[in-house]
PDB file of C-alpha atoms and ligand atoms in Angstrom:
ATOM      1  CA  UNK M   1     -60.234  36.380 -62.461  1.00 97.00           C
ATOM      2  CA  UNK M   2     -61.028  38.110 -59.100  1.00 98.00           C
ATOM      3  CA  UNK M   3     -62.789  41.307 -60.354  1.00 98.00           C
ATOM      4  CA  UNK M   4     -62.446  43.313 -57.233  1.00 98.00           C
ATOM      5  CA  UNK M   5     -60.635  46.457 -57.761  1.00 98.00           C
ATOM      6  CA  UNK M   6     -60.377  45.531 -61.633  1.00 98.00           C
ATOM      7  CA  UNK M   7     -61.088  48.047 -64.275  1.00 98.00           C
ATOM      8  CA  UNK M   8     -64.262  47.386 -66.246  1.00 98.00           C
ATOM      9  CA  UNK M   9     -65.278  49.152 -69.366  1.00 99.00           C
ATOM     10  CA  UNK M  10     -68.954  48.597 -70.399  1.00 99.00           C
ATOM     11  CA  UNK M  11     -70.283  50.076 -73.806  1.00 98.00           C
ATOM     12  CA  UNK M  12     -73.775  51.034 -74.279  1.00 98.00           C
ATOM     13  CA  UNK M  13     -74.184  51.099 -70.517  1.00 98.00           C
ATOM     14  CA  UNK M  14     -76.510  53.975 -70.405  1.00 98.00           C
ATOM     15  CA  UNK M  15     -79.362  51.506 -69.655  1.00 98.00           C
ATOM     16  CA  UNK M  16     -80.696  48.070 -69.966  1.00 98.00           C
ATOM     17  CA  UNK M  17     -78.233  45.192 -70.093  1.00 98.00           C
ATOM     18  CA  UNK M  18     -75.207  47.329 -70.185  1.00 98.00           C
ATOM     19  CA  UNK M  19     -76.185  49.040 -67.054  1.00 98.00           C
ATOM     20  CA  UNK M  20     -76.883  45.688 -65.429  1.00 98.00           C
ATOM     21  CA  UNK M  21     -73.417  44.648 -66.383  1.00 99.00           C
ATOM     22  CA  UNK M  22     -71.766  47.723 -64.921  1.00 99.00           C
ATOM     23  CA  UNK M  23     -74.007  47.532 -61.727  1.00 98.00           C
ATOM     24  CA  UNK M  24     -72.935  43.924 -61.120  1.00 98.00           C
ATOM     25  CA  UNK M  25     -69.270  44.561 -61.431  1.00 98.00           C
ATOM     26  CA  UNK M  26     -69.654  47.637 -59.083  1.00 98.00           C
ATOM     27  CA  UNK M  27     -71.387  45.375 -56.564  1.00 98.00           C
ATOM     28  CA  UNK M  28     -68.156  43.192 -56.682  1.00 98.00           C
ATOM     29  CA  UNK M  29     -65.945  46.200 -55.875  1.00 98.00           C
ATOM     30  CA  UNK M  30     -64.708  46.763 -59.438  1.00 98.00           C
ATOM     31  CA  UNK M  31     -63.908  50.196 -60.889  1.00 98.00           C
ATOM     32  CA  UNK M  32     -66.332  50.678 -63.713  1.00 98.00           C
ATOM     33  CA  UNK M  33     -66.476  53.100 -66.732  1.00 98.00           C
ATOM     34  CA  UNK M  34     -69.903  53.044 -68.501  1.00 98.00           C
ATOM     35  CA  UNK M  35     -69.704  54.532 -72.194  1.00 98.00           C
ATOM     36  CA  UNK M  36     -72.710  55.294 -74.345  1.00 98.00           C
ATOM     37  CA  UNK M  37     -73.576  57.278 -77.405  1.00 98.00           C
ATOM     38  CA  UNK M  38     -76.083  59.000 -75.305  1.00 98.00           C
ATOM     39  CA  UNK M  39     -73.879  60.925 -72.659  1.00 98.00           C
ATOM     40  CA  UNK M  40     -77.007  61.718 -70.523  1.00 98.00           C
ATOM     41  CA  UNK M  41     -78.068  58.119 -70.388  1.00 98.00           C
ATOM     42  CA  UNK M  42     -74.545  57.275 -69.250  1.00 98.00           C
ATOM     43  CA  UNK M  43     -74.352  59.903 -66.674  1.00 98.00           C
ATOM     44  CA  UNK M  44     -77.803  58.926 -65.375  1.00 98.00           C
ATOM     45  CA  UNK M  45     -76.711  55.240 -64.944  1.00 98.00           C
ATOM     46  CA  UNK M  46     -73.165  55.967 -63.369  1.00 98.00           C
ATOM     47  CA  UNK M  47     -75.089  58.250 -60.881  1.00 98.00           C
ATOM     48  CA  UNK M  48     -77.501  55.546 -60.046  1.00 98.00           C
ATOM     49  CA  UNK M  49     -74.958  52.875 -59.634  1.00 98.00           C
ATOM     50  CA  UNK M  50     -72.476  55.107 -57.738  1.00 98.00           C
ATOM     51  CA  UNK M  51     -69.459  53.473 -56.204  1.00 98.00           C
ATOM     52  CA  UNK M  52     -67.217  55.707 -58.385  1.00 98.00           C
ATOM     53  CA  UNK M  53     -68.709  54.590 -61.552  1.00 98.00           C
ATOM     54  CA  UNK M  54     -67.744  57.063 -64.319  1.00 98.00           C
ATOM     55  CA  UNK M  55     -69.522  57.917 -67.695  1.00 98.00           C
ATOM     56  CA  UNK M  56     -68.144  58.724 -70.958  1.00 98.00           C
ATOM     57  CA  UNK M  57     -69.682  59.722 -74.254  1.00 98.00           C
ATOM     58  CA  UNK M  58     -68.625  57.181 -76.869  1.00 98.00           C
ATOM     59  CA  UNK M  59     -69.449  56.032 -80.461  1.00 98.00           C
ATOM     60  CA  UNK M  60     -68.317  52.580 -80.800  1.00 98.00           C
ATOM     61  CA  UNK M  61     -68.284  52.701 -84.558  1.00 98.00           C
ATOM     62  CA  UNK M  62     -65.535  55.377 -84.460  1.00 98.00           C
ATOM     63  CA  UNK M  63     -61.809  54.333 -83.942  1.00 98.00           C
ATOM     64  CA  UNK M  64     -61.174  57.905 -82.673  1.00 98.00           C
ATOM     65  CA  UNK M  65     -63.944  57.771 -80.181  1.00 98.00           C
ATOM     66  CA  UNK M  66     -62.540  54.473 -78.959  1.00 98.00           C
ATOM     67  CA  UNK M  67     -59.041  56.087 -78.692  1.00 98.00           C
ATOM     68  CA  UNK M  68     -60.463  58.881 -76.642  1.00 98.00           C
ATOM     69  CA  UNK M  69     -62.364  56.461 -74.327  1.00 98.00           C
ATOM     70  CA  UNK M  70     -59.416  54.344 -73.661  1.00 98.00           C
ATOM     71  CA  UNK M  71     -57.280  57.228 -73.004  1.00 98.00           C
ATOM     72  CA  UNK M  72     -60.035  58.653 -70.508  1.00 98.00           C
ATOM     73  CA  UNK M  73     -60.403  55.343 -68.744  1.00 98.00           C
ATOM     74  CA  UNK M  74     -56.631  54.821 -68.213  1.00 98.00           C
ATOM     75  CA  UNK M  75     -56.098  58.220 -66.927  1.00 98.00           C
ATOM     76  CA  UNK M  76     -58.822  57.842 -64.382  1.00 98.00           C
ATOM     77  CA  UNK M  77     -58.418  54.035 -63.315  1.00 98.00           C
ATOM     78  CA  UNK M  78     -55.188  52.694 -65.198  1.00 98.00           C
ATOM     79  CA  UNK M  79     -55.194  49.800 -67.860  1.00 98.00           C
ATOM     80  CA  UNK M  80     -58.605  48.111 -68.599  1.00 98.00           C
ATOM     81  CA  UNK M  81     -58.780  44.465 -67.393  1.00 98.00           C
ATOM     82  CA  UNK M  82     -62.470  43.694 -68.668  1.00 98.00           C
ATOM     83  CA  UNK M  83     -63.930  45.096 -71.894  1.00 98.00           C
ATOM     84  CA  UNK M  84     -67.730  44.494 -72.250  1.00 99.00           C
ATOM     85  CA  UNK M  85     -68.697  45.149 -75.801  1.00 99.00           C
ATOM     86  CA  UNK M  86     -72.361  45.376 -75.355  1.00 98.00           C
ATOM     87  CA  UNK M  87     -73.724  48.550 -77.267  1.00 98.00           C
ATOM     88  CA  UNK M  88     -76.106  47.402 -80.024  1.00 98.00           C
ATOM     89  CA  UNK M  89     -79.305  48.187 -81.737  1.00 98.00           C
ATOM     90  CA  UNK M  90     -82.114  46.193 -83.225  1.00 96.00           C
ATOM     91  CA  UNK M  91     -84.212  46.842 -86.238  1.00 95.00           C
ATOM     92  CA  UNK M  92     -87.910  46.722 -86.551  1.00 92.00           C
ATOM     93  CA  UNK M  93     -89.400  43.265 -87.208  1.00 92.00           C
ATOM     94  CA  UNK M  94     -90.067  43.257 -90.821  1.00 93.00           C
ATOM     95  CA  UNK M  95     -89.506  41.124 -94.068  1.00 96.00           C
ATOM     96  CA  UNK M  96     -85.888  41.548 -95.032  1.00 97.00           C
ATOM     97  CA  UNK M  97     -86.783  43.155 -98.574  1.00 97.00           C
ATOM     98  CA  UNK M  98     -88.082  46.044 -96.522  1.00 97.00           C
ATOM     99  CA  UNK M  99     -84.872  46.713 -94.819  1.00 97.00           C
ATOM    100  CA  UNK M 100     -82.841  49.447 -96.422  1.00 98.00           C
ATOM    101  CA  UNK M 101     -79.195  49.374 -97.099  1.00 98.00           C
ATOM    102  CA  UNK M 102     -78.917  52.383 -94.497  1.00 98.00           C
ATOM    103  CA  UNK M 103     -80.458  50.206 -91.857  1.00 98.00           C
ATOM    104  CA  UNK M 104     -78.377  47.104 -92.652  1.00 98.00           C
ATOM    105  CA  UNK M 105     -75.172  49.186 -92.604  1.00 98.00           C
ATOM    106  CA  UNK M 106     -76.012  50.994 -89.290  1.00 98.00           C
ATOM    107  CA  UNK M 107     -76.933  47.658 -87.710  1.00 98.00           C
ATOM    108  CA  UNK M 108     -73.786  46.111 -88.751  1.00 98.00           C
ATOM    109  CA  UNK M 109     -71.523  49.109 -87.969  1.00 98.00           C
ATOM    110  CA  UNK M 110     -72.929  49.289 -84.157  1.00 98.00           C
ATOM    111  CA  UNK M 111     -73.289  45.477 -83.695  1.00 98.00           C
ATOM    112  CA  UNK M 112     -70.277  44.138 -85.509  1.00 99.00           C
ATOM    113  CA  UNK M 113     -67.752  46.824 -86.507  1.00 99.00           C
ATOM    114  CA  UNK M 114     -68.058  48.326 -82.804  1.00 98.00           C
ATOM    115  CA  UNK M 115     -67.373  44.799 -81.330  1.00 99.00           C
ATOM    116  CA  UNK M 116     -64.472  44.398 -83.729  1.00 98.00           C
ATOM    117  CA  UNK M 117     -63.093  47.705 -82.788  1.00 98.00           C
ATOM    118  CA  UNK M 118     -63.409  47.232 -79.084  1.00 98.00           C
ATOM    119  CA  UNK M 119     -61.624  43.798 -79.335  1.00 98.00           C
ATOM    120  CA  UNK M 120     -58.918  44.956 -81.443  1.00 98.00           C
ATOM    121  CA  UNK M 121     -58.008  47.991 -79.316  1.00 98.00           C
ATOM    122  CA  UNK M 122     -57.383  46.006 -76.229  1.00 98.00           C
ATOM    123  CA  UNK M 123     -56.208  42.677 -77.342  1.00 98.00           C
ATOM    124  CA  UNK M 124     -52.644  43.176 -78.049  1.00 97.00           C
ATOM    125  CA  UNK M 125     -52.036  44.782 -74.633  1.00 97.00           C
ATOM    126  CA  UNK M 126     -53.991  42.041 -72.791  1.00 98.00           C
ATOM    127  CA  UNK M 127     -51.848  39.340 -74.491  1.00 98.00           C
ATOM    128  CA  UNK M 128     -48.587  41.204 -73.549  1.00 98.00           C
ATOM    129  CA  UNK M 129     -49.955  41.464 -69.811  1.00 98.00           C
ATOM    130  CA  UNK M 130     -51.026  37.858 -69.810  1.00 98.00           C
ATOM    131  CA  UNK M 131     -54.446  38.850 -68.568  1.00 98.00           C
ATOM    132  CA  UNK M 132     -57.628  40.337 -69.377  1.00 98.00           C
ATOM    133  CA  UNK M 133     -61.169  39.268 -70.397  1.00 98.00           C
ATOM    134  CA  UNK M 134     -63.471  40.483 -73.242  1.00 99.00           C
ATOM    135  CA  UNK M 135     -67.161  39.843 -72.926  1.00 99.00           C
ATOM    136  CA  UNK M 136     -69.199  40.471 -76.180  1.00 99.00           C
ATOM    137  CA  UNK M 137     -73.037  40.686 -76.171  1.00 98.00           C
ATOM    138  CA  UNK M 138     -74.656  38.693 -78.836  1.00 98.00           C
ATOM    139  CA  UNK M 139     -78.199  37.422 -78.530  1.00 98.00           C
ATOM    140  CA  UNK M 140     -80.382  34.234 -78.308  1.00 98.00           C
ATOM    141  CA  UNK M 141     -80.842  35.387 -81.936  1.00 97.00           C
ATOM    142  CA  UNK M 142     -76.999  34.858 -82.429  1.00 98.00           C
ATOM    143  CA  UNK M 143     -77.701  30.965 -82.208  1.00 98.00           C
ATOM    144  CA  UNK M 144     -81.444  30.972 -83.088  1.00 97.00           C
ATOM    145  CA  UNK M 145     -82.312  32.947 -86.314  1.00 95.00           C
ATOM    146  CA  UNK M 146     -85.692  34.691 -86.090  1.00 89.00           C
ATOM    147  CA  UNK M 147     -87.697  35.442 -89.353  1.00 91.00           C
ATOM    148  CA  UNK M 148     -88.411  39.043 -89.854  1.00 93.00           C
ATOM    149  CA  UNK M 149     -85.296  39.629 -87.833  1.00 95.00           C
ATOM    150  CA  UNK M 150     -82.594  38.580 -90.555  1.00 97.00           C
ATOM    151  CA  UNK M 151     -80.297  41.427 -90.231  1.00 98.00           C
ATOM    152  CA  UNK M 152     -80.177  41.602 -86.467  1.00 97.00           C
ATOM    153  CA  UNK M 153     -79.864  37.780 -86.408  1.00 98.00           C
ATOM    154  CA  UNK M 154     -76.923  38.106 -88.735  1.00 98.00           C
ATOM    155  CA  UNK M 155     -75.202  40.796 -86.802  1.00 98.00           C
ATOM    156  CA  UNK M 156     -75.337  38.595 -83.705  1.00 98.00           C
ATOM    157  CA  UNK M 157     -74.249  35.373 -85.316  1.00 98.00           C
ATOM    158  CA  UNK M 158     -71.098  37.618 -86.495  1.00 98.00           C
ATOM    159  CA  UNK M 159     -70.582  38.432 -82.848  1.00 99.00           C
ATOM    160  CA  UNK M 160     -70.709  34.872 -81.718  1.00 98.00           C
ATOM    161  CA  UNK M 161     -68.386  33.614 -84.565  1.00 98.00           C
ATOM    162  CA  UNK M 162     -65.842  36.563 -83.906  1.00 98.00           C
ATOM    163  CA  UNK M 163     -65.967  35.882 -80.149  1.00 98.00           C
ATOM    164  CA  UNK M 164     -65.550  32.204 -80.245  1.00 98.00           C
ATOM    165  CA  UNK M 165     -62.635  32.686 -82.724  1.00 98.00           C
ATOM    166  CA  UNK M 166     -60.690  35.155 -80.568  1.00 98.00           C
ATOM    167  CA  UNK M 167     -61.195  32.910 -77.522  1.00 98.00           C
ATOM    168  CA  UNK M 168     -58.966  30.394 -79.391  1.00 98.00           C
ATOM    169  CA  UNK M 169     -56.416  33.159 -80.125  1.00 98.00           C
ATOM    170  CA  UNK M 170     -56.287  34.597 -76.710  1.00 98.00           C
ATOM    171  CA  UNK M 171     -56.415  31.496 -74.493  1.00 98.00           C
ATOM    172  CA  UNK M 172     -52.582  30.705 -74.853  1.00 98.00           C
ATOM    173  CA  UNK M 173     -51.919  34.190 -73.449  1.00 98.00           C
ATOM    174  CA  UNK M 174     -54.147  33.847 -70.483  1.00 98.00           C
ATOM    175  CA  UNK M 175     -56.918  36.237 -71.778  1.00 98.00           C
ATOM    176  CA  UNK M 176     -60.535  35.097 -71.687  1.00 98.00           C
ATOM    177  CA  UNK M 177     -63.498  35.709 -73.994  1.00 98.00           C
ATOM    178  CA  UNK M 178     -67.132  35.338 -72.992  1.00 98.00           C
ATOM    179  CA  UNK M 179     -70.401  35.656 -75.300  1.00 99.00           C
ATOM    180  CA  UNK M 180     -73.575  36.785 -73.681  1.00 98.00           C
ATOM    181  CA  UNK M 181     -76.536  35.368 -75.409  1.00 98.00           C
ATOM    182  CA  UNK M 182     -79.541  37.419 -73.725  1.00 98.00           C
ATOM    183  CA  UNK M 183     -83.119  36.512 -74.266  1.00 97.00           C
ATOM    184  CA  UNK M 184     -85.952  38.982 -73.613  1.00 96.00           C
ATOM    185  CA  UNK M 185     -84.616  41.518 -71.131  1.00 97.00           C
ATOM    186  CA  UNK M 186     -86.128  44.800 -69.853  1.00 96.00           C
ATOM    187  CA  UNK M 187     -84.471  47.714 -71.626  1.00 97.00           C
ATOM    188  CA  UNK M 188     -85.248  50.675 -73.811  1.00 95.00           C
ATOM    189  CA  UNK M 189     -84.561  48.740 -76.803  1.00 94.00           C
ATOM    190  CA  UNK M 190     -87.042  45.776 -75.926  1.00 93.00           C
ATOM    191  CA  UNK M 191     -89.594  48.335 -74.825  1.00 90.00           C
ATOM    192  CA  UNK M 192     -89.334  50.285 -78.137  1.00 90.00           C
ATOM    193  CA  UNK M 193     -89.671  47.057 -80.073  1.00 87.00           C
ATOM    194  CA  UNK M 194     -92.978  46.419 -78.480  1.00 86.00           C
ATOM    195  CA  UNK M 195     -94.298  49.849 -78.818  1.00 85.00           C
ATOM    196  CA  UNK M 196     -96.615  49.148 -81.804  1.00 84.00           C
ATOM    197  CA  UNK M 197     -98.096  46.080 -80.326  1.00 86.00           C
ATOM    198  CA  UNK M 198    -101.609  45.701 -78.724  1.00 86.00           C
ATOM    199  CA  UNK M 199    -101.737  46.564 -75.103  1.00 88.00           C
ATOM    200  CA  UNK M 200    -102.825  42.996 -74.318  1.00 88.00           C
ATOM    201  CA  UNK M 201     -99.765  41.402 -75.914  1.00 88.00           C
ATOM    202  CA  UNK M 202     -97.439  44.127 -74.562  1.00 86.00           C
ATOM    203  CA  UNK M 203     -98.722  43.304 -71.066  1.00 87.00           C
ATOM    204  CA  UNK M 204     -98.120  39.589 -71.724  1.00 86.00           C
ATOM    205  CA  UNK M 205     -94.597  40.177 -73.076  1.00 89.00           C
ATOM    206  CA  UNK M 206     -93.635  42.608 -70.427  1.00 87.00           C
ATOM    207  CA  UNK M 207     -94.256  39.816 -67.765  1.00 88.00           C
ATOM    208  CA  UNK M 208     -91.777  37.650 -69.508  1.00 92.00           C
ATOM    209  CA  UNK M 209     -88.806  40.037 -69.382  1.00 95.00           C
ATOM    210  CA  UNK M 210     -85.725  39.412 -67.326  1.00 97.00           C
ATOM    211  CA  UNK M 211     -84.293  42.238 -65.290  1.00 97.00           C
ATOM    212  CA  UNK M 212     -80.955  43.313 -66.564  1.00 98.00           C
ATOM    213  CA  UNK M 213     -79.202  43.111 -63.211  1.00 98.00           C
ATOM    214  CA  UNK M 214     -79.410  39.286 -63.282  1.00 98.00           C
ATOM    215  CA  UNK M 215     -77.665  39.142 -66.803  1.00 98.00           C
ATOM    216  CA  UNK M 216     -74.979  41.338 -65.227  1.00 98.00           C
ATOM    217  CA  UNK M 217     -74.310  39.028 -62.328  1.00 98.00           C
ATOM    218  CA  UNK M 218     -74.170  36.027 -64.682  1.00 98.00           C
ATOM    219  CA  UNK M 219     -71.457  38.121 -66.544  1.00 99.00           C
ATOM    220  CA  UNK M 220     -69.413  38.636 -63.595  1.00 98.00           C
ATOM    221  CA  UNK M 221     -69.681  34.863 -62.758  1.00 98.00           C
ATOM    222  CA  UNK M 222     -68.584  33.895 -66.281  1.00 98.00           C
ATOM    223  CA  UNK M 223     -65.609  36.400 -66.009  1.00 98.00           C
ATOM    224  CA  UNK M 224     -64.540  34.977 -62.663  1.00 98.00           C
ATOM    225  CA  UNK M 225     -64.778  31.450 -63.907  1.00 98.00           C
ATOM    226  CA  UNK M 226     -63.715  32.210 -67.384  1.00 98.00           C
ATOM    227  CA  UNK M 227     -66.534  30.516 -69.075  1.00 98.00           C
ATOM    228  CA  UNK M 228     -67.194  30.939 -73.036  1.00 98.00           C
ATOM    229  CA  UNK M 229     -70.829  30.901 -73.116  1.00 98.00           C
ATOM    230  CA  UNK M 230     -73.189  33.183 -70.814  1.00 98.00           C
ATOM    231  CA  UNK M 231     -76.650  31.582 -70.983  1.00 98.00           C
ATOM    232  CA  UNK M 232     -79.278  33.511 -69.146  1.00 98.00           C
ATOM    233  CA  UNK M 233     -82.600  32.338 -70.762  1.00 98.00           C
ATOM    234  CA  UNK M 234     -82.412  28.568 -70.911  1.00 97.00           C
ATOM    235  CA  UNK M 235     -86.143  28.459 -71.899  1.00 96.00           C
ATOM    236  CA  UNK M 236     -84.654  28.508 -75.584  1.00 97.00           C
ATOM    237  CA  UNK M 237     -83.044  25.141 -75.280  1.00 98.00           C
ATOM    238  CA  UNK M 238     -85.690  23.107 -77.019  1.00 98.00           C
ATOM    239  CA  UNK M 239     -85.372  25.335 -80.029  1.00 97.00           C
ATOM    240  CA  UNK M 240     -81.703  25.379 -80.213  1.00 98.00           C
ATOM    241  CA  UNK M 241     -81.533  21.595 -79.947  1.00 98.00           C
ATOM    242  CA  UNK M 242     -84.244  21.382 -82.958  1.00 98.00           C
ATOM    243  CA  UNK M 243     -81.874  23.657 -84.905  1.00 97.00           C
ATOM    244  CA  UNK M 244     -78.848  21.861 -84.162  1.00 97.00           C
ATOM    245  CA  UNK M 245     -80.450  18.413 -84.893  1.00 98.00           C
ATOM    246  CA  UNK M 246     -81.652  19.742 -88.155  1.00 96.00           C
ATOM    247  CA  UNK M 247     -77.858  20.456 -89.122  1.00 96.00           C
ATOM    248  CA  UNK M 248     -76.503  17.268 -87.551  1.00 96.00           C
ATOM    249  CA  UNK M 249     -78.921  14.876 -89.663  1.00 96.00           C
ATOM    250  CA  UNK M 250     -77.358  16.469 -92.972  1.00 96.00           C
ATOM    251  CA  UNK M 251     -73.901  15.298 -91.861  1.00 94.00           C
ATOM    252  CA  UNK M 252     -74.168  12.190 -94.052  1.00 92.00           C
ATOM    253  CA  UNK M 253     -72.083  10.862 -96.791  1.00 92.00           C
ATOM    254  CA  UNK M 254     -69.315  13.471 -98.549  1.00 93.00           C
ATOM    255  CA  UNK M 255     -70.609  14.985-101.746  1.00 94.00           C
ATOM    256  CA  UNK M 256     -67.637  13.451-103.509  1.00 95.00           C
ATOM    257  CA  UNK M 257     -67.713   9.860-103.165  1.00 93.00           C
ATOM    258  CA  UNK M 258     -63.937   8.994-102.576  1.00 92.00           C
ATOM    259  CA  UNK M 259     -63.534  12.177-100.346  1.00 93.00           C
ATOM    260  CA  UNK M 260     -61.381  11.508 -97.239  1.00 89.00           C
ATOM    261  CA  UNK M 261     -61.547  14.954 -95.744  1.00 87.00           C
ATOM    262  CA  UNK M 262     -59.649  16.517 -92.757  1.00 82.00           C
ATOM    263  CA  UNK M 263     -60.551  17.055 -89.221  1.00 69.00           C
ATOM    264  CA  UNK M 264     -60.495  20.678 -88.289  1.00 64.00           C
ATOM    265  CA  UNK M 265     -57.299  19.845 -85.952  1.00 60.00           C
ATOM    266  CA  UNK M 266     -55.380  18.334 -88.652  1.00 49.00           C
TER     267      UNK M 266
HETATM  268  N1  NAD L 301     -83.000  43.638 -74.383  1.00 83.23           N
HETATM  269  C1  NAD L 301     -83.167  42.312 -74.934  1.00 83.23           C
HETATM  270  O1  NAD L 301     -84.112  41.677 -74.951  1.00 83.23           O
HETATM  271  C2  NAD L 301     -81.810  41.968 -75.571  1.00 83.23           C
HETATM  272  C3  NAD L 301     -82.017  40.635 -76.002  1.00 83.23           C
HETATM  273  C4  NAD L 301     -80.755  40.079 -76.766  1.00 83.23           C
HETATM  274  C5  NAD L 301     -79.707  40.816 -77.095  1.00 83.23           C
HETATM  275  N2  NAD L 301     -79.679  42.174 -76.645  1.00 83.23           N
HETATM  276  C6  NAD L 301     -78.503  42.922 -76.704  1.00 83.23           C
HETATM  277  O2  NAD L 301     -77.973  43.583 -75.726  1.00 83.23           O
HETATM  278  C7  NAD L 301     -77.181  44.698 -75.975  1.00 83.23           C
HETATM  279  C8  NAD L 301     -77.873  45.852 -75.202  1.00 83.23           C
HETATM  280  O3  NAD L 301     -79.083  46.164 -75.366  1.00 83.23           O
HETATM  281  P1  NAD L 301     -80.248  46.702 -74.533  1.00 83.23           P
HETATM  282  O4  NAD L 301     -81.384  45.651 -74.633  1.00 83.23           O
HETATM  283  O5  NAD L 301     -79.761  46.909 -73.115  1.00 83.23           O
HETATM  284  O6  NAD L 301     -80.865  47.857 -75.114  1.00 83.23           O
HETATM  285  P2  NAD L 301     -80.607  49.543 -74.848  1.00 83.23           P
HETATM  286  O7  NAD L 301     -81.050  50.177 -75.996  1.00 83.23           O
HETATM  287  O8  NAD L 301     -81.081  49.708 -73.452  1.00 83.23           O
HETATM  288  O9  NAD L 301     -79.027  49.624 -74.759  1.00 83.23           O
HETATM  289  C9  NAD L 301     -77.984  49.754 -75.753  1.00 83.23           C
HETATM  290  C10 NAD L 301     -77.294  51.060 -75.511  1.00 83.23           C
HETATM  291  O10 NAD L 301     -76.338  51.149 -76.673  1.00 83.23           O
HETATM  292  C11 NAD L 301     -76.293  52.660 -76.992  1.00 83.23           C
HETATM  293  N3  NAD L 301     -75.693  52.775 -78.206  1.00 83.23           N
HETATM  294  C12 NAD L 301     -76.432  52.814 -79.376  1.00 83.23           C
HETATM  295  N4  NAD L 301     -75.519  52.985 -80.566  1.00 83.23           N
HETATM  296  C13 NAD L 301     -74.292  53.343 -80.004  1.00 83.23           C
HETATM  297  C14 NAD L 301     -73.134  53.591 -80.252  1.00 83.23           C
HETATM  298  N5  NAD L 301     -72.914  53.703 -81.612  1.00 83.23           N
HETATM  299  N6  NAD L 301     -72.067  53.683 -79.516  1.00 83.23           N
HETATM  300  C15 NAD L 301     -72.264  53.667 -78.268  1.00 83.23           C
HETATM  301  N7  NAD L 301     -73.236  53.196 -77.733  1.00 83.23           N
HETATM  302  C16 NAD L 301     -74.422  53.158 -78.550  1.00 83.23           C
HETATM  303  C17 NAD L 301     -77.789  53.073 -76.931  1.00 83.23           C
HETATM  304  O11 NAD L 301     -77.748  54.537 -76.655  1.00 83.23           O
HETATM  305  C18 NAD L 301     -78.228  52.354 -75.478  1.00 83.23           C
HETATM  306  O12 NAD L 301     -78.137  53.128 -74.452  1.00 83.23           O
HETATM  307  C19 NAD L 301     -77.469  44.980 -77.288  1.00 83.23           C
HETATM  308  O13 NAD L 301     -76.230  44.382 -77.942  1.00 83.23           O
HETATM  309  C20 NAD L 301     -78.583  44.199 -77.759  1.00 83.23           C
HETATM  310  O14 NAD L 301     -78.451  43.708 -79.163  1.00 83.23           O
HETATM  311  C21 NAD L 301     -80.693  42.724 -75.967  1.00 83.23           C
END
């Protein structure tokens, strides 16, 4: 897809990775709407990016809020060509038994329900038009689980599974789906996550954060080329290979001796 003049909706665009995605599309001459639960954050980023970028208040967990945002973007720009479901929250690093049900529900509501709602609202009309693209923000932790980050990891695995599934559904209709797997990137979320660490460790981690605009440019390229996986932090490859290898080596004999089985395509 040539993104010039296309209409782009980016959730959680009031800072960090969402703002980087919005800025990268604006650089290419797209018409961009930033949404965020925090209207001030969204306004500030829209003003910084300029180029006609608009800002809308939005709660991605609410179908009513999604309907309002869709109507407002369409009134301003026309139908949405690219939806970037990027809004998300993390949880503090701690053993899972210390995670409350409220924390679990909130993380799943924003990170998974929000993505589900954003996809569902636009899929049917993209299929009917025979064009469109959905970009869902997962995480390196959506392929690499991390101890003391279980619920966040589970939410990001869910985003990856949902996205890869609907890519299969939408491909015959000319609609693309991409998954962004960020590693450590400068944002309010990553800075808050480090808040309680000793200064020396904070400084060391700070030097390893990627700047969000580069993730945004990678997203634009993936939409232009209709690529599924958007890998911005290849330093995680050895860990991913080790994880997959540990899975593959367990594909030995079937549990039932005479079992023939079926290929997924049968
Ligand atoms: N920063 C990283 O290192 C990193 C790494 C991997 C994945 N991610 C993912 O990237 C995405 C963006 O995170 P970020 O790091 O830029 O953090 P961020 O906190 O800067 O941005 C997330 C934005 O989402 C907004 N938001 C929160 N709840 C919302 C809701 N209910 N409705 C609408 N907006 C809401 C926040 O106000 C915030 O502006 C998230 O999905 C996050 O899980 C980030």
